[in-house]
mmCIF file of C-alpha atoms and ligand atoms in Angstrom:
data_model
loop_
_atom_site.group_PDB
_atom_site.id
_atom_site.type_symbol
_atom_site.label_atom_id
_atom_site.label_comp_id
_atom_site.label_asym_id
_atom_site.label_seq_id
_atom_site.Cartn_x
_atom_site.Cartn_y
_atom_site.Cartn_z
ATOM 1 C CA MET A 613 -36.311 -31.736 -23.740
ATOM 2 C CA THR A 614 -33.202 -33.661 -23.061
ATOM 3 C CA GLU A 615 -33.470 -36.693 -21.175
ATOM 4 C CA ASP A 616 -31.463 -37.487 -18.152
ATOM 5 C CA ARG A 617 -28.873 -40.139 -19.102
ATOM 6 C CA PHE A 618 -27.551 -42.679 -16.578
ATOM 7 C CA ASP A 619 -24.878 -45.407 -16.821
ATOM 8 C CA PRO A 620 -24.216 -48.224 -14.436
ATOM 9 C CA LEU A 621 -21.555 -47.752 -12.001
ATOM 10 C CA GLU A 622 -18.175 -49.370 -12.850
ATOM 11 C CA TRP A 623 -17.321 -50.206 -9.259
ATOM 12 C CA HIS A 624 -14.341 -52.788 -8.311
ATOM 13 C CA ALA A 625 -15.220 -53.874 -4.606
ATOM 14 C CA LEU A 626 -12.183 -54.440 -2.558
ATOM 15 C CA PRO A 627 -11.684 -56.383 0.541
ATOM 16 C CA ASP A 628 -11.235 -54.545 3.775
ATOM 17 C CA GLU A 629 -7.795 -55.599 4.044
ATOM 18 C CA GLU A 630 -6.935 -54.419 0.528
ATOM 19 C CA MET A 631 -8.599 -51.095 1.222
ATOM 20 C CA GLU A 632 -6.481 -50.469 4.760
ATOM 21 C CA ARG A 633 -3.476 -51.188 2.816
ATOM 22 C CA ARG A 634 -4.256 -48.652 0.169
ATOM 23 C CA ALA A 635 -5.701 -46.125 2.605
ATOM 24 C CA ARG A 636 -1.867 -46.300 4.412
ATOM 25 C CA ALA A 637 -0.034 -46.164 1.329
ATOM 26 C CA PHE A 638 -1.666 -43.022 0.253
ATOM 27 C CA ARG A 639 -1.467 -41.460 3.520
ATOM 28 C CA THR A 640 2.088 -42.096 3.775
ATOM 29 C CA GLU A 641 2.810 -40.898 0.371
ATOM 30 C CA ALA A 642 0.698 -37.683 0.987
ATOM 31 C CA ALA A 643 2.362 -36.924 4.151
ATOM 32 C CA ARG A 644 5.763 -36.923 2.172
ATOM 33 C CA ARG A 645 4.337 -33.815 0.223
ATOM 34 C CA ARG A 646 5.877 -30.670 0.868
ATOM 35 C CA THR A 647 5.540 -27.049 -0.124
ATOM 36 C CA VAL A 648 8.478 -26.272 -2.161
ATOM 37 C CA ARG A 649 10.088 -22.871 -2.133
ATOM 38 C CA HIS A 650 13.191 -23.855 -3.804
ATOM 39 C CA PHE A 651 13.010 -25.119 -7.554
ATOM 40 C CA SER A 652 15.593 -26.051 -10.366
ATOM 41 C CA ASP A 653 15.192 -25.420 -13.918
ATOM 42 C CA ARG A 654 15.347 -28.594 -14.875
ATOM 43 C CA PRO A 655 12.579 -29.442 -17.705
ATOM 44 C CA VAL A 656 9.621 -31.390 -17.335
ATOM 45 C CA PRO A 657 7.652 -33.120 -20.034
ATOM 46 C CA ARG A 658 4.256 -31.339 -21.248
ATOM 47 C CA SER A 659 2.473 -34.673 -21.227
ATOM 48 C CA ILE A 660 3.131 -34.890 -17.264
ATOM 49 C CA ILE A 661 1.480 -31.539 -16.545
ATOM 50 C CA GLU A 662 -1.469 -32.582 -19.150
ATOM 51 C CA ASP A 663 -2.159 -35.247 -17.037
ATOM 52 C CA CYS A 664 -1.986 -33.801 -13.702
ATOM 53 C CA ILE A 665 -4.556 -31.176 -15.485
ATOM 54 C CA LEU A 666 -6.841 -33.656 -16.564
ATOM 55 C CA ALA A 667 -6.641 -35.306 -13.138
ATOM 56 C CA ALA A 668 -7.814 -32.336 -11.640
ATOM 57 C CA GLY A 669 -10.374 -31.896 -14.152
ATOM 58 C CA SER A 670 -11.951 -34.882 -12.828
ATOM 59 C CA ALA A 671 -12.916 -33.218 -9.455
ATOM 60 C CA PRO A 672 -16.473 -33.401 -8.586
ATOM 61 C CA SER A 673 -18.428 -29.615 -9.224
ATOM 62 C CA GLY A 674 -21.494 -28.283 -8.731
ATOM 63 C CA ALA A 675 -24.055 -29.219 -11.127
ATOM 64 C CA HIS A 676 -21.235 -30.684 -12.881
ATOM 65 C CA ARG A 677 -20.715 -27.449 -14.161
ATOM 66 C CA GLN A 678 -16.504 -27.675 -14.153
ATOM 67 C CA PRO A 679 -16.190 -23.896 -13.265
ATOM 68 C CA TRP A 680 -12.259 -24.183 -13.992
ATOM 69 C CA ARG A 681 -9.571 -23.107 -16.267
ATOM 70 C CA PHE A 682 -5.752 -24.131 -16.040
ATOM 71 C CA VAL A 683 -3.616 -21.916 -17.994
ATOM 72 C CA ALA A 684 -0.070 -23.943 -18.085
ATOM 73 C CA VAL A 685 2.819 -21.704 -18.489
ATOM 74 C CA SER A 686 6.269 -22.723 -19.699
ATOM 75 C CA ASP A 687 7.020 -19.572 -21.695
ATOM 76 C CA PRO A 688 9.940 -17.553 -20.115
ATOM 77 C CA GLN A 689 8.886 -14.653 -20.997
ATOM 78 C CA THR A 690 5.224 -14.762 -19.812
ATOM 79 C CA LYS A 691 6.873 -16.390 -16.475
ATOM 80 C CA ARG A 692 8.829 -13.034 -16.288
ATOM 81 C CA ARG A 693 6.086 -10.730 -16.590
ATOM 82 C CA ILE A 694 4.100 -13.069 -14.116
ATOM 83 C CA ARG A 695 7.108 -12.858 -11.769
ATOM 84 C CA ILE A 696 7.456 -8.945 -12.199
ATOM 85 C CA ALA A 697 3.817 -8.450 -11.780
ATOM 86 C CA ALA A 698 3.758 -10.563 -8.608
ATOM 87 C CA GLU A 699 6.631 -9.019 -6.761
ATOM 88 C CA GLY A 700 5.295 -5.752 -7.445
ATOM 89 C CA GLU A 701 2.227 -6.645 -5.465
ATOM 90 C CA GLU A 702 4.525 -8.825 -2.752
ATOM 91 C CA GLU A 703 6.430 -5.952 -2.093
ATOM 92 C CA GLU A 704 3.344 -3.793 -1.020
ATOM 93 C CA PHE A 705 2.117 -6.570 0.620
ATOM 94 C CA TYR A 706 5.264 -7.195 2.766
ATOM 95 C CA GLU A 707 5.883 -3.393 3.225
ATOM 96 C CA HIS A 708 2.265 -1.845 3.697
ATOM 97 C CA ARG A 709 -0.444 -4.057 3.364
ATOM 98 C CA ALA A 710 0.318 -7.211 5.332
ATOM 99 C CA PRO A 711 -0.787 -6.596 9.264
ATOM 100 C CA ALA A 712 1.609 -7.433 12.006
ATOM 101 C CA ASP A 713 0.023 -10.203 12.966
ATOM 102 C CA TRP A 714 -0.056 -11.832 9.234
ATOM 103 C CA LEU A 715 3.663 -11.241 8.870
ATOM 104 C CA GLU A 716 4.381 -13.048 12.279
ATOM 105 C CA ALA A 717 2.259 -15.972 11.023
ATOM 106 C CA LEU A 718 4.600 -16.052 7.907
ATOM 107 C CA ALA A 719 7.558 -15.662 9.541
ATOM 108 C CA PRO A 720 8.533 -19.384 10.405
ATOM 109 C CA LEU A 721 8.210 -20.127 6.363
ATOM 110 C CA GLY A 722 10.965 -17.859 5.356
ATOM 111 C CA THR A 723 8.738 -16.033 2.856
ATOM 112 C CA ASP A 724 9.334 -12.725 1.539
ATOM 113 C CA ALA A 725 8.249 -10.465 -1.389
ATOM 114 C CA ALA A 726 11.091 -11.977 -3.818
ATOM 115 C CA LYS A 727 9.475 -14.886 -6.157
ATOM 116 C CA PRO A 728 12.670 -16.341 -8.228
ATOM 117 C CA PHE A 729 10.312 -19.436 -8.734
ATOM 118 C CA LEU A 730 7.900 -17.973 -10.602
ATOM 119 C CA GLU A 731 10.777 -17.869 -13.616
ATOM 120 C CA VAL A 732 12.908 -20.608 -12.249
ATOM 121 C CA ALA A 733 10.964 -23.275 -12.477
ATOM 122 C CA PRO A 734 9.733 -25.183 -15.454
ATOM 123 C CA TRP A 735 5.591 -25.051 -15.209
ATOM 124 C CA LEU A 736 3.464 -22.443 -13.388
ATOM 125 C CA ILE A 737 -0.306 -23.283 -13.544
ATOM 126 C CA VAL A 738 -2.335 -20.346 -13.017
ATOM 127 C CA VAL A 739 -6.067 -21.792 -11.888
ATOM 128 C CA PHE A 740 -9.183 -19.615 -12.831
ATOM 129 C CA ALA A 741 -12.493 -19.916 -11.541
ATOM 130 C CA GLU A 742 -15.083 -19.290 -13.806
ATOM 131 C CA SER A 743 -17.953 -17.267 -11.967
ATOM 132 C CA TYR A 744 -20.141 -18.000 -14.603
ATOM 133 C CA GLY A 745 -20.087 -20.099 -17.565
ATOM 134 C CA GLU A 746 -21.344 -19.337 -21.447
ATOM 135 C CA SER A 747 -23.687 -21.382 -23.709
ATOM 136 C CA ASP A 748 -22.467 -22.199 -27.329
ATOM 137 C CA SER A 749 -24.748 -19.575 -28.216
ATOM 138 C CA GLY A 750 -23.124 -16.986 -25.927
ATOM 139 C CA GLU A 751 -25.426 -16.658 -22.953
ATOM 140 C CA ARG A 752 -24.728 -16.505 -19.803
ATOM 141 C CA VAL A 753 -24.900 -20.212 -17.659
ATOM 142 C CA LYS A 754 -24.929 -19.827 -14.022
ATOM 143 C CA ASN A 755 -22.370 -21.918 -12.057
ATOM 144 C CA TYR A 756 -22.573 -23.070 -8.439
ATOM 145 C CA TYR A 757 -20.360 -23.554 -5.504
ATOM 146 C CA VAL A 758 -17.457 -22.498 -7.468
ATOM 147 C CA GLN A 759 -14.703 -21.706 -4.927
ATOM 148 C CA GLU A 760 -15.360 -25.147 -3.465
ATOM 149 C CA SER A 761 -15.317 -26.856 -7.057
ATOM 150 C CA VAL A 762 -12.081 -25.297 -7.894
ATOM 151 C CA GLY A 763 -10.737 -25.591 -4.531
ATOM 152 C CA ILE A 764 -11.354 -29.450 -4.685
ATOM 153 C CA ALA A 765 -9.911 -29.418 -8.348
ATOM 154 C CA THR A 766 -6.761 -27.742 -7.220
ATOM 155 C CA GLY A 767 -6.374 -29.990 -4.262
ATOM 156 C CA MET A 768 -6.417 -32.867 -7.065
ATOM 157 C CA LEU A 769 -3.959 -31.156 -9.076
ATOM 158 C CA ILE A 770 -1.392 -31.078 -5.932
ATOM 159 C CA ALA A 771 -2.212 -34.555 -5.331
ATOM 160 C CA ALA A 772 -1.451 -35.617 -9.070
ATOM 161 C CA ALA A 773 1.591 -33.636 -9.241
ATOM 162 C CA HIS A 774 3.036 -35.154 -6.004
ATOM 163 C CA SER A 775 2.161 -38.676 -6.973
ATOM 164 C CA ALA A 776 4.003 -37.809 -10.492
ATOM 165 C CA GLY A 777 6.880 -36.783 -8.583
ATOM 166 C CA LEU A 778 6.587 -33.305 -9.164
ATOM 167 C CA ALA A 779 7.478 -30.718 -6.008
ATOM 168 C CA THR A 780 4.585 -28.078 -5.900
ATOM 169 C CA LEU A 781 4.300 -24.574 -4.430
ATOM 170 C CA THR A 782 0.840 -23.137 -3.870
ATOM 171 C CA HIS A 783 1.298 -19.002 -4.540
ATOM 172 C CA THR A 784 -1.345 -16.497 -3.980
ATOM 173 C CA PRO A 785 0.001 -13.078 -4.574
ATOM 174 C CA SER A 786 -2.752 -10.986 -3.737
ATOM 175 C CA PRO A 787 -4.414 -9.301 -5.097
ATOM 176 C CA MET A 788 -4.147 -11.801 -8.321
ATOM 177 C CA ARG A 789 -6.180 -9.489 -10.744
ATOM 178 C CA PHE A 790 -3.005 -8.818 -13.130
ATOM 179 C CA LEU A 791 -3.101 -12.590 -14.090
ATOM 180 C CA GLY A 792 -6.251 -12.122 -16.005
ATOM 181 C CA THR A 793 -5.142 -9.169 -17.721
ATOM 182 C CA LEU A 794 -1.557 -10.798 -18.242
ATOM 183 C CA LEU A 795 -3.110 -14.073 -19.367
ATOM 184 C CA GLY A 796 -5.857 -12.657 -21.672
ATOM 185 C CA ARG A 797 -8.482 -14.414 -19.962
ATOM 186 C CA PRO A 798 -12.319 -13.239 -19.833
ATOM 187 C CA ASP A 799 -13.718 -11.235 -17.349
ATOM 188 C CA ARG A 800 -15.858 -13.989 -16.295
ATOM 189 C CA GLU A 801 -12.449 -15.902 -14.881
ATOM 190 C CA ARG A 802 -11.144 -14.823 -11.856
ATOM 191 C CA ALA A 803 -7.651 -16.217 -10.825
ATOM 192 C CA PHE A 804 -7.644 -18.383 -7.914
ATOM 193 C CA LEU A 805 -4.040 -19.343 -7.462
ATOM 194 C CA ILE A 806 -0.671 -20.360 -9.263
ATOM 195 C CA LEU A 807 0.690 -23.474 -8.631
ATOM 196 C CA VAL A 808 4.531 -23.732 -9.005
ATOM 197 C CA LEU A 809 5.610 -27.241 -10.520
ATOM 198 C CA GLY A 810 9.061 -28.486 -10.487
ATOM 199 C CA HIS A 811 11.872 -30.344 -9.411
ATOM 200 C CA PRO A 812 13.265 -29.121 -6.282
ATOM 201 C CA ALA A 813 16.582 -27.111 -6.553
ATOM 202 C CA GLU A 814 19.931 -28.877 -5.318
ATOM 203 C CA GLY A 815 19.866 -28.514 -1.393
ATOM 204 C CA ALA A 816 16.478 -27.196 -1.300
ATOM 205 C CA VAL A 817 15.279 -26.853 2.324
ATOM 206 C CA VAL A 818 11.626 -26.753 3.713
ATOM 207 C CA PRO A 819 10.654 -25.074 7.097
ATOM 208 C CA SER A 820 10.531 -27.686 10.044
ATOM 209 C CA LEU A 821 6.731 -27.926 10.261
ATOM 210 C CA VAL A 822 4.407 -30.362 12.697
ATOM 211 C CA ARG A 823 1.233 -31.567 11.316
ATOM 212 C CA LYS A 824 -2.103 -31.948 13.498
ATOM 213 C CA ARG A 825 -2.570 -35.521 15.222
ATOM 214 C CA LEU A 826 -5.768 -37.224 14.124
ATOM 215 C CA GLU A 827 -7.604 -35.980 17.201
ATOM 216 C CA ASP A 828 -7.036 -32.596 16.384
ATOM 217 C CA ILE A 829 -8.318 -32.617 12.831
ATOM 218 C CA ALA A 830 -11.053 -35.197 13.192
ATOM 219 C CA THR A 831 -14.126 -35.851 15.607
ATOM 220 C CA PHE A 832 -15.618 -39.287 15.463
ATOM 221 C CA ILE A 833 -19.256 -39.737 16.673
HETATM 222 N N1 LIG B 2189 1.032 -14.168 -0.590
HETATM 223 C C1 LIG B 2189 2.310 -13.765 0.225
HETATM 224 C C2 LIG B 2189 2.243 -13.996 1.434
HETATM 225 C C3 LIG B 2189 1.820 -15.358 1.783
HETATM 226 C C4 LIG B 2189 0.696 -15.557 2.755
HETATM 227 C C5 LIG B 2189 0.473 -16.982 2.878
HETATM 228 I I1 LIG B 2189 -1.291 -17.149 3.928
HETATM 229 C C6 LIG B 2189 1.164 -17.693 2.913
HETATM 230 O O1 LIG B 2189 1.065 -19.300 3.442
HETATM 231 C C7 LIG B 2189 2.333 -17.601 2.371
HETATM 232 C C8 LIG B 2189 2.762 -16.593 1.719
HETATM 233 C C9 LIG B 2189 3.626 -14.603 -0.505
HETATM 234 O O2 LIG B 2189 3.470 -15.270 -1.165
HETATM 235 O O3 LIG B 2189 4.492 -14.261 0.005
#
């Protein structure tokens, strides 16, 4: 039987004023993040992507199963294949699958079936959720709260990329099954989303959006 092990928590308590300063600084920087749809082909060093992935991999997860896999793609041919397959799905979506109310909701964002950024941006991180794990002896290991865990990790990935000075786009071609096939992932992994990363194109524009106010998103009791 394995014995449970615990370590002393490393913790540096801060005075309230310092916490207030940091909370405000983080909030201000987080509010500067925008989802970008126009990317330049300016390269981004792999080490930055590695650090962002390691930050994402520090996310909490159900029973600490870490049920995520990040496939970082910079290979032009693979990016091209992803673009072609994604655009195929998107054409179906925009022309047939999407109900009118969904298209109406998307109209202010100016999206359509063309996804050039999948090829132009230097990096795509395809995030996979592992529906179950595999032990060293090849047996199935149950994972818990997979969607929640991978969602949290993806949020941390976006925050890490933004803090490193990278623009990001969360892209969710639907259905995403082609990504597992194209990237040779095992059956137990399900594609969660594609995070596009890079520098914005010169003259990139973003939709004029208003974020909800504190009183619209929070209730204090
Ligand atoms: N996957 C499509 C449609 C789309 C859906 C939502 I919800 C968005 O916030 C944005 C786009 C596309 O990527 O165009």
